[in-house]
mmCIF file of C-alpha atoms in Angstrom:
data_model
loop_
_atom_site.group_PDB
_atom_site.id
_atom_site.type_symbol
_atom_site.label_atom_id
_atom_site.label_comp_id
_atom_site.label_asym_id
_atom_site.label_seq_id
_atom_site.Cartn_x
_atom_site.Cartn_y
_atom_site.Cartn_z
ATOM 1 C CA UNK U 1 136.767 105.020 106.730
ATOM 2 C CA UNK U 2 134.531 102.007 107.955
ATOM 3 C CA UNK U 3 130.992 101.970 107.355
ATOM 4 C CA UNK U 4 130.150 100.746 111.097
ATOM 5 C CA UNK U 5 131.108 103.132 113.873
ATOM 6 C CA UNK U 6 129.249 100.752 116.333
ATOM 7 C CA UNK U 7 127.993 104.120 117.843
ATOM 8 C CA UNK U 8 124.171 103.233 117.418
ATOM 9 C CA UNK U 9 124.556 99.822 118.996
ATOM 10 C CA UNK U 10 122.610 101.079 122.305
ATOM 11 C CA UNK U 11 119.789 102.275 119.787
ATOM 12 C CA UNK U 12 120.596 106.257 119.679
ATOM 13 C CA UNK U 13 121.638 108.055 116.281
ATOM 14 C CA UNK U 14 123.216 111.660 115.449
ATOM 15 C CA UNK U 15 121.192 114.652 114.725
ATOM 16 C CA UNK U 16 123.429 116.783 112.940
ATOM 17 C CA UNK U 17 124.890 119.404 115.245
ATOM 18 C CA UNK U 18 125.732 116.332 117.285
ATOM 19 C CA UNK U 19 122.903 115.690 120.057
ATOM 20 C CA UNK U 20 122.329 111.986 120.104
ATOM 21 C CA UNK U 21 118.477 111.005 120.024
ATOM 22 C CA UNK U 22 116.839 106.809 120.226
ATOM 23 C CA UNK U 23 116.609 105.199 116.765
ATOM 24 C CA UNK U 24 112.288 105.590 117.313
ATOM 25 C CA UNK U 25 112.385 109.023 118.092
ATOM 26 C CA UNK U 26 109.695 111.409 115.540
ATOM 27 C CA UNK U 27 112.656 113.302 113.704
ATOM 28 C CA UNK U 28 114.482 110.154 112.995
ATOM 29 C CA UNK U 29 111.112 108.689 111.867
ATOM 30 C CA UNK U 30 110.717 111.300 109.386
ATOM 31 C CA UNK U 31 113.836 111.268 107.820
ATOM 32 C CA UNK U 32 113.899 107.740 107.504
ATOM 33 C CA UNK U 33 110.604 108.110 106.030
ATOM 34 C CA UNK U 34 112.115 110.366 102.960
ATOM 35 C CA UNK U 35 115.102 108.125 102.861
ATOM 36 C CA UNK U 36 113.124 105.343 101.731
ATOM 37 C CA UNK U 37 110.781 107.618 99.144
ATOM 38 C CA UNK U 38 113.942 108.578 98.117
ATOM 39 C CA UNK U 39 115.940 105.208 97.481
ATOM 40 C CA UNK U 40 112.389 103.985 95.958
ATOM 41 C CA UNK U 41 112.504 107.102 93.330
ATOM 42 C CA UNK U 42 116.009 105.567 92.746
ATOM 43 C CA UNK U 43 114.771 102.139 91.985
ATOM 44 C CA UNK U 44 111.878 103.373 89.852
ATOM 45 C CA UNK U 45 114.359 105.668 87.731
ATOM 46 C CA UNK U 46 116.943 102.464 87.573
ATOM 47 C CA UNK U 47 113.947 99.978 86.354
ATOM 48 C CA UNK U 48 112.293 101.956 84.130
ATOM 49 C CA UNK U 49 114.149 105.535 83.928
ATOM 50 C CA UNK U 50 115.872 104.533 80.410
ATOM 51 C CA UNK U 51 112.532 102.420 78.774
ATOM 52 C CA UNK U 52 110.038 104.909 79.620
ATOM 53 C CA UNK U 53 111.015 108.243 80.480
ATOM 54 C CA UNK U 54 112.256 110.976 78.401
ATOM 55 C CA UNK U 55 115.930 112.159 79.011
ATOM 56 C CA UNK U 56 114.015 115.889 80.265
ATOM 57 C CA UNK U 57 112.179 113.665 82.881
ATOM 58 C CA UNK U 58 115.231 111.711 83.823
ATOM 59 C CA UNK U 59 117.186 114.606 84.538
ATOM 60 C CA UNK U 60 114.438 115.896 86.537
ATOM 61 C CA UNK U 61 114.127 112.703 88.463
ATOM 62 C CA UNK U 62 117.670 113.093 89.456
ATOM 63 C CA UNK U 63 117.025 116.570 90.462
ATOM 64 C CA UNK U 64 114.102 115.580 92.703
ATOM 65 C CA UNK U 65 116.406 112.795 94.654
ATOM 66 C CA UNK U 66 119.074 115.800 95.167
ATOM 67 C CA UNK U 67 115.965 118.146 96.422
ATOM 68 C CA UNK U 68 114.713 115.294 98.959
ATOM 69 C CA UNK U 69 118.455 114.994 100.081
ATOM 70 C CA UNK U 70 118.368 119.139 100.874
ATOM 71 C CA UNK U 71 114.773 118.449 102.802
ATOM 72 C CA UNK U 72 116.990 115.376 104.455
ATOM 73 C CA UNK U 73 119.340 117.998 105.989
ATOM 74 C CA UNK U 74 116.994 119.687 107.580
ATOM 75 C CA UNK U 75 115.040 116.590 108.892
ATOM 76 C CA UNK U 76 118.072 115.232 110.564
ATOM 77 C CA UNK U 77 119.123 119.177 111.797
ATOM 78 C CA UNK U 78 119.212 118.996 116.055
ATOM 79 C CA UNK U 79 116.305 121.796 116.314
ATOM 80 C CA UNK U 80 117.239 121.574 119.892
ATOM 81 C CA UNK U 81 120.472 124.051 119.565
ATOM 82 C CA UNK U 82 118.056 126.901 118.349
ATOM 83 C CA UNK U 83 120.692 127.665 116.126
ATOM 84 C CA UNK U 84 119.596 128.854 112.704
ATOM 85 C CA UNK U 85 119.457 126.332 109.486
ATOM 86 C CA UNK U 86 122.010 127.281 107.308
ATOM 87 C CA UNK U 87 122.576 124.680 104.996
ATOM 88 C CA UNK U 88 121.623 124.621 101.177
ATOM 89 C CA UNK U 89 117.850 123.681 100.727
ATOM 90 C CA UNK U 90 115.355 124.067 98.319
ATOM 91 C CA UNK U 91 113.181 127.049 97.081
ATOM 92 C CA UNK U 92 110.089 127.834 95.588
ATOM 93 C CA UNK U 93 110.681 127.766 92.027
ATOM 94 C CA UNK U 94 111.520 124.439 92.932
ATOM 95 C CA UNK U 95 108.160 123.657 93.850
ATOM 96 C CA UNK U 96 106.771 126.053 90.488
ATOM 97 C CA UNK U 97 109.285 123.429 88.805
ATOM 98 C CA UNK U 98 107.046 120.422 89.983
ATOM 99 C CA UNK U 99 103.908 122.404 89.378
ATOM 100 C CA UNK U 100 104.821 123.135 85.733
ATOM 101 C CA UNK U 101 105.664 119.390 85.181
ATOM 102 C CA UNK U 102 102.270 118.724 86.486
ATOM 103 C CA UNK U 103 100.495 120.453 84.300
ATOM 104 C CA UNK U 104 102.613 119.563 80.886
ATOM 105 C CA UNK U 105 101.683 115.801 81.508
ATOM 106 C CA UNK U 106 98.179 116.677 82.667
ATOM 107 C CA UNK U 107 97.383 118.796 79.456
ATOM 108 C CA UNK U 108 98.011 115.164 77.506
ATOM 109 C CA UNK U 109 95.422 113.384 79.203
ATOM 110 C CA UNK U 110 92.123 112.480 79.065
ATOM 111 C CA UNK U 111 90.082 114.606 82.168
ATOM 112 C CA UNK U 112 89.994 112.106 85.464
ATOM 113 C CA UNK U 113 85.856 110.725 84.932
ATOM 114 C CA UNK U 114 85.825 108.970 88.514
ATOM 115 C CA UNK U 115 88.822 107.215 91.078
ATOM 116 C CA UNK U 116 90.825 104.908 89.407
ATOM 117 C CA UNK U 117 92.684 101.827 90.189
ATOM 118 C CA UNK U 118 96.161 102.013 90.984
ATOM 119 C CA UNK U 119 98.355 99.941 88.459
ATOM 120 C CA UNK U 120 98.355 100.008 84.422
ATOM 121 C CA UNK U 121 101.822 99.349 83.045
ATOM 122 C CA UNK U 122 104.339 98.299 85.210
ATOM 123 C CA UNK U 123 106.282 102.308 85.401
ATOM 124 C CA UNK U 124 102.683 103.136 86.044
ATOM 125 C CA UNK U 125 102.329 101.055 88.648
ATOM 126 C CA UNK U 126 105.925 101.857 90.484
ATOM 127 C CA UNK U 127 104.904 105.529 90.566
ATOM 128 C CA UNK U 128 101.334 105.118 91.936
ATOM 129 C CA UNK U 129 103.622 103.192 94.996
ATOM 130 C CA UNK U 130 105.870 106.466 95.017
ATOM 131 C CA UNK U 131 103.031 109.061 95.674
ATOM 132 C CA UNK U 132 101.658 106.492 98.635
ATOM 133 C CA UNK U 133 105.317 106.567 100.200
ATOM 134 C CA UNK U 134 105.406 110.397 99.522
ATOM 135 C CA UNK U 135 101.920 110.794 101.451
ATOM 136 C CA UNK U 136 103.239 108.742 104.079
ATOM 137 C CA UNK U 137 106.705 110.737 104.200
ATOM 138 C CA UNK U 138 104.179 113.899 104.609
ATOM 139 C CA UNK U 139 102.278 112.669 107.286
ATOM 140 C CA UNK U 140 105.926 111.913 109.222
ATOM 141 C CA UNK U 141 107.220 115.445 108.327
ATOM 142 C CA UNK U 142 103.632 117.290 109.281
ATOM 143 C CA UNK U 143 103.815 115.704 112.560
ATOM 144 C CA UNK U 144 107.408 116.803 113.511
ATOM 145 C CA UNK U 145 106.827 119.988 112.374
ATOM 146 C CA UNK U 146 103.596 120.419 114.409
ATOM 147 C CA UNK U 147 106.186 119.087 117.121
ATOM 148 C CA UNK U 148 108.317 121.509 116.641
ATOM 149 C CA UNK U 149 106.481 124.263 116.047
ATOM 150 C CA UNK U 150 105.153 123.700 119.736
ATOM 151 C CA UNK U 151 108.408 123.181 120.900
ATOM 152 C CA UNK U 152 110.873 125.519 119.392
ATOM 153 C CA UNK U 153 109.989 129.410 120.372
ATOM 154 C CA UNK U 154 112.872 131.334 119.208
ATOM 155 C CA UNK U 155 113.110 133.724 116.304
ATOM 156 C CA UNK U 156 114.983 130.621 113.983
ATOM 157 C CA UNK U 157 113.832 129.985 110.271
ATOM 158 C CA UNK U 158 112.833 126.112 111.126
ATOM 159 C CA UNK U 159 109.021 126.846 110.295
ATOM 160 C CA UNK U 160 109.576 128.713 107.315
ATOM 161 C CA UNK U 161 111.802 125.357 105.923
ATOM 162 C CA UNK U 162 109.257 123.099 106.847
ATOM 163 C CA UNK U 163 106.634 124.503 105.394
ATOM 164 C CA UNK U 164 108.358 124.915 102.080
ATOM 165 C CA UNK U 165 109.288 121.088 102.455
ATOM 166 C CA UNK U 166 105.408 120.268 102.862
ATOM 167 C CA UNK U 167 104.542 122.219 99.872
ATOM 168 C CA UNK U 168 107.307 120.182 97.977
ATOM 169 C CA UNK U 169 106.517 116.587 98.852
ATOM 170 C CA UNK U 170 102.792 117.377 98.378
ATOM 171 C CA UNK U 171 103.561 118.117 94.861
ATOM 172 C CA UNK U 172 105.753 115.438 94.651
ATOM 173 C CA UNK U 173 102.662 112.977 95.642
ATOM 174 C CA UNK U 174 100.661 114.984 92.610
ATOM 175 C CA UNK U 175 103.261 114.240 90.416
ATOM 176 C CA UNK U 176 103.893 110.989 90.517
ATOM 177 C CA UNK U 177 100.178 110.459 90.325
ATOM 178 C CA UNK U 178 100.108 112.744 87.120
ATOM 179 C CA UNK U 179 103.164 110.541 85.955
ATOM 180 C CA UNK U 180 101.531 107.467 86.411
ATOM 181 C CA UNK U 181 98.684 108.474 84.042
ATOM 182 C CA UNK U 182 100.891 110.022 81.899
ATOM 183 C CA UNK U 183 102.924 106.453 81.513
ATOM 184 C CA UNK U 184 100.052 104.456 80.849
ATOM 185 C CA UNK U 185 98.860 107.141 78.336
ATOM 186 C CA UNK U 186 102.159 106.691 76.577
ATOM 187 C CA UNK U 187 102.594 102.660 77.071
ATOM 188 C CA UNK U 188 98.908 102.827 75.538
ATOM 189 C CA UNK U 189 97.504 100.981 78.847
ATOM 190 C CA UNK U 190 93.825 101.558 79.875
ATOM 191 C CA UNK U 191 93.152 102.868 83.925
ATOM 192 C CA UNK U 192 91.126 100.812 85.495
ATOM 193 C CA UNK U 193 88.072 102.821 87.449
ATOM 194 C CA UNK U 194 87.104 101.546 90.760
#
């Protein structure tokens, strides 16, 4: 099977269920958008996943990458065909999951006493980039879903996914925030405050 299907030459893509949208349209925007969050959580775990991070938190590093590939599916679903969204996607407890995670690192810090710099060690610093990429990946998926919740009118479960993926890569921005603390806590590097 080649890699090149020369299909996208004229600037369109796929939406699965087969409509073909531009390259620049919103949905492709925001699935691009947790492409890259996702291929950056690959090169954090890759440069730092074995020196710095527990083999619990690699595991669930992995795990996240295979959650942002479920919220993927549903980015790149053709919403058009108000057909329902059937494929395998994430759940709540996956979000409690995050949440939990959250607040095991958090109860081995020091409490926040003002803004702090981003940076620290240099796992620190990678995940401080991560939650900025997941805020920006948010602000993609919030718009298509406002979009789309304008748009789409029909008794499908669309909002009821999206909102679920918000919750998720909102936590996923507080984690990796948490995390970075957490690493310099453990690489015994001082925050910076502003």
């Amino acid at each position: 099977m080649k890699v090149y299907t020369k299909t996208g030459d004229d600037g369109t893509t796929s939406l699965i269920g087969g409509q073909r949208v531009s390259k620049a349209d919103a949905q492709v925007e925001a699935y691009g958008q947790l492409d890259e969050l996702n291929s950056a959580i690959g090169c954090f775990y890759s440069f730092y996943g074995n020196q710095v991070l527990s083999e619990e938190y690699r595991a669930l590093i992995l795990q996240i990458q295979r959650d942002l590939f479920k919220i993927g599916s549903l980015l790149s679903f053709d919403f058009r065909t108000n057909k329902p969204f059937t494929y395998s996607f994430i759940e709540g407890k996956d979000v409690e999951k995050l949440e939990r995670e959250i607040d095991a690192m958090q109860a081995a810090l020091a409490p926040l006493r003002g803004f702090i710099l981003p940076g620290g060690c240099a796992a620190a610093a990678y995940a401080h980039l991560l939650r900025c990429i997941c805020r920006r990946c948010e602000r993609r998926v919030m718009a298509l879903y406002e979009r789309w919740a304008a748009e789409v009118t029909r008794g499908v479960n669309y909002a009821s996914c999206f909102v679920l993926a918000l919750r998720y890569i909102n936590r996923l921005s507080d984690f990796f925030f948490v995390m970075a603390r957490f690493l310099n806590r453990e690489q015994g590097t001082e925050e910076t405050l502003v």
